[in-house]
XYZ file of C-alpha atoms in Angstrom:
349
model
C 17.051 7.249 -38.590
C 21.084 6.593 -39.358
C 22.625 3.584 -38.184
C 24.175 4.775 -35.384
C 20.895 6.029 -33.702
C 19.205 2.655 -34.509
C 22.111 0.700 -32.793
C 21.905 3.005 -29.841
C 18.247 2.541 -29.492
C 18.575 -1.674 -29.841
C 21.158 -0.930 -27.229
C 18.934 0.808 -24.907
C 16.320 -1.561 -25.171
C 18.552 -4.691 -24.213
C 19.724 -3.120 -21.247
C 16.508 -2.111 -20.580
C 15.178 -5.789 -20.548
C 18.476 -7.077 -18.827
C 17.539 -4.420 -16.127
C 14.432 -5.502 -15.411
C 15.449 -8.988 -15.304
C 17.594 -8.010 -12.735
C 15.447 -6.357 -10.520
C 12.693 -8.719 -11.163
C 12.456 -10.855 -7.877
C 12.326 -7.498 -5.702
C 10.031 -5.244 -7.689
C 7.959 -5.434 -4.647
C 10.105 -3.735 -2.928
C 11.580 -1.462 -5.408
C 8.060 -0.255 -6.326
C 7.122 0.047 -2.087
C 10.359 2.078 -1.679
C 9.426 4.265 -4.706
C 6.199 4.757 -2.699
C 7.243 5.766 0.861
C 9.850 7.960 -0.559
C 7.118 9.699 -2.048
C 5.019 9.903 1.131
C 8.679 10.722 2.966
C 9.789 13.287 0.331
C 7.510 16.524 1.457
C 8.886 16.271 5.384
C 12.727 15.631 4.011
C 12.214 18.786 2.121
C 11.016 20.519 5.598
C 13.609 18.613 7.400
C 16.406 18.949 5.560
C 16.239 22.426 5.411
C 15.665 23.005 8.885
C 18.753 21.146 9.893
C 20.787 23.123 7.057
C 19.771 26.532 9.261
C 20.712 25.001 12.511
C 24.140 23.729 10.994
C 24.844 26.756 8.539
C 26.863 28.755 11.535
C 29.457 26.205 12.237
C 30.225 24.956 8.445
C 30.081 26.147 4.852
C 26.769 26.386 3.179
C 27.332 23.876 0.842
C 28.624 21.366 3.419
C 25.552 22.378 5.806
C 22.960 21.787 2.769
C 24.659 17.982 2.078
C 25.087 17.322 5.491
C 21.381 18.402 6.148
C 19.723 16.210 3.248
C 21.704 13.360 4.669
C 21.020 13.709 7.932
C 17.514 14.257 7.016
C 17.183 11.240 4.645
C 18.467 8.934 8.112
C 16.273 10.605 10.172
C 13.038 9.550 7.901
C 13.947 6.077 7.367
C 14.837 5.558 11.139
C 11.595 7.105 11.900
C 9.857 5.137 9.230
C 11.609 1.963 11.084
C 10.022 2.740 14.370
C 6.480 3.808 13.105
C 6.384 1.671 10.145
C 8.077 -1.163 9.432
C 8.389 -2.467 13.060
C 4.593 -2.334 13.801
C 4.270 -3.930 10.163
C 6.561 -6.241 11.535
C 4.962 -7.250 14.675
C 1.445 -7.353 13.128
C 2.652 -9.711 10.221
C 3.908 -11.864 12.868
C 0.677 -11.972 14.755
C -1.164 -12.669 10.992
C 0.778 -15.161 10.389
C 0.777 -16.853 13.780
C -2.702 -16.863 14.048
C -3.417 -17.920 10.358
C -0.948 -20.879 11.058
C -3.090 -22.008 13.899
C -6.230 -21.453 11.887
C -4.864 -24.016 9.215
C -3.850 -26.610 12.445
C -7.523 -26.217 13.695
C -6.717 -24.099 16.281
C -8.941 -21.155 16.887
C -10.537 -19.195 19.598
C -13.328 -19.379 17.831
C -17.067 -21.193 19.491
C -16.914 -23.521 16.613
C -19.830 -25.474 18.530
C -21.836 -22.579 18.646
C -21.953 -22.075 15.118
C -22.631 -25.525 14.453
C -25.170 -25.869 16.740
C -26.914 -23.075 15.150
C -26.246 -24.017 11.679
C -27.363 -27.552 12.232
C -30.588 -26.114 13.786
C -31.011 -23.437 10.254
C -30.079 -26.563 7.975
C -31.077 -29.826 9.871
C -27.558 -30.725 8.592
C -23.982 -31.352 10.839
C -21.464 -29.093 9.089
C -17.875 -29.741 11.040
C -17.425 -25.607 11.044
C -13.502 -26.289 12.631
C -12.745 -28.547 9.007
C -13.882 -25.566 7.193
C -11.872 -23.169 8.912
C -8.777 -25.602 9.058
C -9.242 -25.669 5.057
C -9.335 -22.165 4.774
C -6.708 -21.329 6.367
C -4.555 -24.098 4.618
C -5.333 -22.501 1.593
C -4.589 -19.223 2.750
C -1.090 -20.408 3.996
C -0.573 -22.742 0.634
C -1.232 -19.438 -1.270
C -0.077 -16.665 0.474
C 3.557 -18.544 1.551
C 3.916 -21.636 -0.032
C 2.851 -24.261 2.678
C 4.076 -23.545 6.159
C 7.574 -24.487 5.189
C 7.541 -21.688 3.156
C 6.740 -18.949 6.182
C 10.616 -19.063 6.826
C 11.407 -18.524 3.099
C 9.364 -15.870 3.330
C 10.190 -14.082 6.088
C 14.327 -14.118 5.056
C 13.310 -12.983 1.670
C 11.495 -9.911 3.096
C 14.410 -9.107 5.220
C 16.604 -8.773 2.701
C 13.985 -6.936 0.439
C 13.400 -4.342 3.667
C 17.125 -4.026 3.543
C 17.233 -3.225 -0.168
C 13.992 -0.886 0.170
C 15.369 1.441 3.235
C 18.645 1.736 0.940
C 16.986 3.062 -2.320
C 14.503 5.192 -0.105
C 17.218 7.172 0.989
C 18.880 7.364 -2.306
C 15.893 8.424 -3.726
C 14.749 11.183 -0.971
C 18.618 12.686 -1.897
C 18.354 12.112 -5.755
C 14.835 11.793 -6.510
C 14.361 16.021 -7.592
C 17.480 14.827 -9.811
C 15.800 12.519 -11.294
C 12.555 14.424 -11.746
C 14.644 17.520 -13.580
C 16.079 14.702 -15.743
C 12.251 13.445 -16.660
C 11.550 17.123 -17.765
C 14.347 17.820 -19.635
C 15.236 14.973 -21.931
C 11.288 14.660 -22.446
C 10.535 15.360 -26.246
C 7.187 17.188 -25.448
C 7.006 20.837 -25.351
C 8.161 22.589 -21.731
C 4.773 23.539 -20.868
C 3.203 20.034 -22.076
C 5.176 18.315 -19.893
C 4.883 20.374 -16.383
C 1.256 19.851 -17.499
C 1.698 15.906 -17.181
C 4.093 15.877 -14.392
C 1.668 17.669 -12.339
C -1.505 15.893 -13.018
C 0.671 12.360 -12.241
C 1.626 13.846 -9.056
C -2.154 14.724 -8.172
C -3.699 11.454 -8.930
C -0.529 9.531 -7.260
C -0.715 11.353 -4.296
C -4.605 10.698 -4.536
C -3.836 7.087 -4.852
C -0.936 6.691 -3.022
C -1.442 8.709 0.638
C -5.280 8.786 0.276
C -5.708 5.134 -0.159
C -3.058 4.355 3.009
C -5.251 6.552 4.773
C -8.545 5.733 4.493
C -7.291 1.988 4.574
C -5.534 2.678 7.607
C -8.220 4.866 9.455
C -11.296 2.511 8.495
C -9.177 -0.375 10.107
C -8.359 1.081 13.275
C -11.876 2.201 13.866
C -13.772 -0.978 12.906
C -10.776 -2.855 15.209
C -11.753 -0.848 18.341
C -15.192 -2.184 17.653
C -14.418 -5.653 17.292
C -12.092 -5.369 20.325
C -15.022 -3.446 22.088
C -17.493 -6.302 21.239
C -15.155 -8.853 22.290
C -14.273 -10.812 19.114
C -10.998 -12.704 19.193
C -7.937 -12.401 17.338
C -8.468 -8.697 17.040
C -5.306 -7.728 15.965
C -5.109 -10.812 13.113
C -8.378 -9.495 11.920
C -7.870 -5.858 12.343
C -4.620 -6.525 9.468
C -7.322 -7.899 7.540
C -9.393 -5.480 7.472
C -6.905 -3.116 6.627
C -6.209 -5.415 3.680
C -9.492 -5.650 2.182
C -10.169 -1.761 3.006
C -7.957 -0.936 0.328
C -10.200 -2.395 -2.076
C -12.895 0.249 -2.439
C -16.534 -1.400 -2.689
C -15.764 -4.141 -0.266
C -13.785 -2.608 2.483
C -13.699 -3.942 5.618
C -17.723 -5.281 5.784
C -16.401 -9.048 4.935
C -14.831 -8.967 8.759
C -16.837 -6.432 11.058
C -20.295 -8.325 9.130
C -19.905 -11.764 10.051
C -18.081 -10.847 13.749
C -21.585 -9.200 14.343
C -23.194 -12.317 13.008
C -20.880 -14.726 15.083
C -21.417 -12.846 18.603
C -25.947 -13.237 18.176
C -24.809 -17.025 17.189
C -22.614 -17.655 20.392
C -25.429 -16.066 21.879
C -23.779 -12.310 22.853
C -26.757 -10.871 20.858
C -26.356 -7.084 22.433
C -22.729 -7.495 21.489
C -23.486 -8.643 17.993
C -26.399 -5.965 17.175
C -24.059 -3.001 18.967
C -21.279 -4.049 16.419
C -24.046 -3.902 13.138
C -24.882 -0.822 14.094
C -21.431 0.751 15.101
C -20.561 -0.525 11.468
C -23.104 0.635 9.548
C -23.279 4.221 11.149
C -19.572 4.602 11.882
C -17.207 2.393 9.865
C -18.931 2.464 6.676
C -19.276 6.355 6.782
C -15.406 6.452 6.750
C -15.610 4.632 3.374
C -18.648 6.414 2.372
C -17.194 10.022 2.845
C -13.421 9.726 3.986
C -12.623 7.992 0.474
C -14.527 10.420 -1.935
C -12.884 13.339 -0.406
C -9.281 12.320 0.289
C -8.693 10.351 -2.781
C -11.267 11.247 -5.915
C -10.749 15.006 -5.634
C -7.270 14.738 -6.157
C -7.144 11.379 -8.500
C -9.899 11.759 -10.543
C -10.753 8.272 -10.943
C -13.911 6.299 -10.762
C -13.923 3.682 -7.590
C -14.496 0.901 -9.895
C -11.443 1.850 -11.826
C -9.572 1.869 -8.331
C -10.822 -2.012 -7.945
C -9.896 -2.807 -11.378
C -6.160 -1.441 -11.026
C -6.041 -2.883 -7.191
C -7.019 -6.494 -8.292
C -5.044 -6.381 -11.473
C -2.045 -5.220 -9.968
C -2.121 -7.721 -6.943
C -2.016 -10.312 -9.852
C 0.804 -8.661 -11.851
C 3.612 -7.403 -8.820
C 2.108 -8.955 -5.801
C 0.876 -7.013 -2.468
C 2.595 -3.644 -3.881
C 0.171 -3.757 -6.609
C -2.185 -2.668 -4.497
C -0.676 0.546 -5.564
C 0.971 0.219 -8.746
C -2.334 -1.086 -10.413
C -4.393 2.349 -9.388
C -1.647 4.299 -10.301
C -0.794 2.888 -14.035
C -4.431 3.621 -14.866
C -3.749 6.734 -13.387
C -1.118 7.756 -15.499
C -2.901 6.690 -18.373
C -5.943 8.403 -17.783
C -3.593 12.101 -17.066
C -1.571 11.300 -20.096
C -4.819 11.307 -22.406
C -6.386 14.244 -20.330
C -3.167 16.063 -21.392
C -3.257 15.292 -24.804
C -6.697 16.170 -24.986
C -6.412 19.226 -23.331
C -3.302 20.499 -24.549
C -2.505 18.877 -28.429
C -6.324 19.442 -29.257
C -5.962 22.975 -28.198
C -2.520 23.258 -30.240
C -4.584 21.092 -33.465
C -7.808 22.992 -33.064
C -5.923 26.673 -32.707
């Protein structure tokens, strides 16, 4: 390696570190935009082709292709805002509102009934309301840095979401060009690069799309059960279950299980028993059957590996680490598998 190449590599390393430093405050939203663009891209391909065909008779082919891609990107972003961003913002607002109320000691839970039952079981008086308030304060402090941090978090989220939507638009338009550039600049043989890209694509599809679909399905099914059983703050607990359901081997049981016990404690025995049966025979089936079918068959990752990636990702980059962690581990697995199959075969030959 000559001096020119060494200098160029050093310059690339320095600029890469500076770029990481610049985007680090919004790295969660950059990752979120990449995930959303990945999910939307198949729809973008179909919609842009349809729009191109509609415009073909009115403008030149090159113009109709470009306009079709632009209109498709804008349409999908607007659809995402209506179908994803607004509902998620509403659910997040309800979650924050209920969490701050719990932190202040205000809750719709029948605390006195729980305290009476615990006194009978343990022979001691336990201030459940104080415990819930302390737990709420701890969550508010951990998630937002205190009640005053909620506003700061909301403002930062607004800026981050605006940035993410712009990134989604340009990723939809230029994503294939970027993938093509990776293929062209890869030092690996063309067939090895293609094999690696296909493996990473299948793994990412399984982790991202399957992860989200199974978690949302399980949370919605469980939320219907909570609503039918008369559990208070259903939207709040459904949001919590949607997050917990992203964690394999844990799932939504940590919500519907205690909720069933709570109903029994407050003398709603029938509702509590029915909710428990619903959880065992309906909610648990979603996790036990849908997750292996949707995720494992495509990602080929053990649930324990996914769990490790989820917790490590959350600790490293925040909420989007739910997906980043398993994807990073999956990319490592795909790379190792590609090396084993392609280069072992080459070496053996």
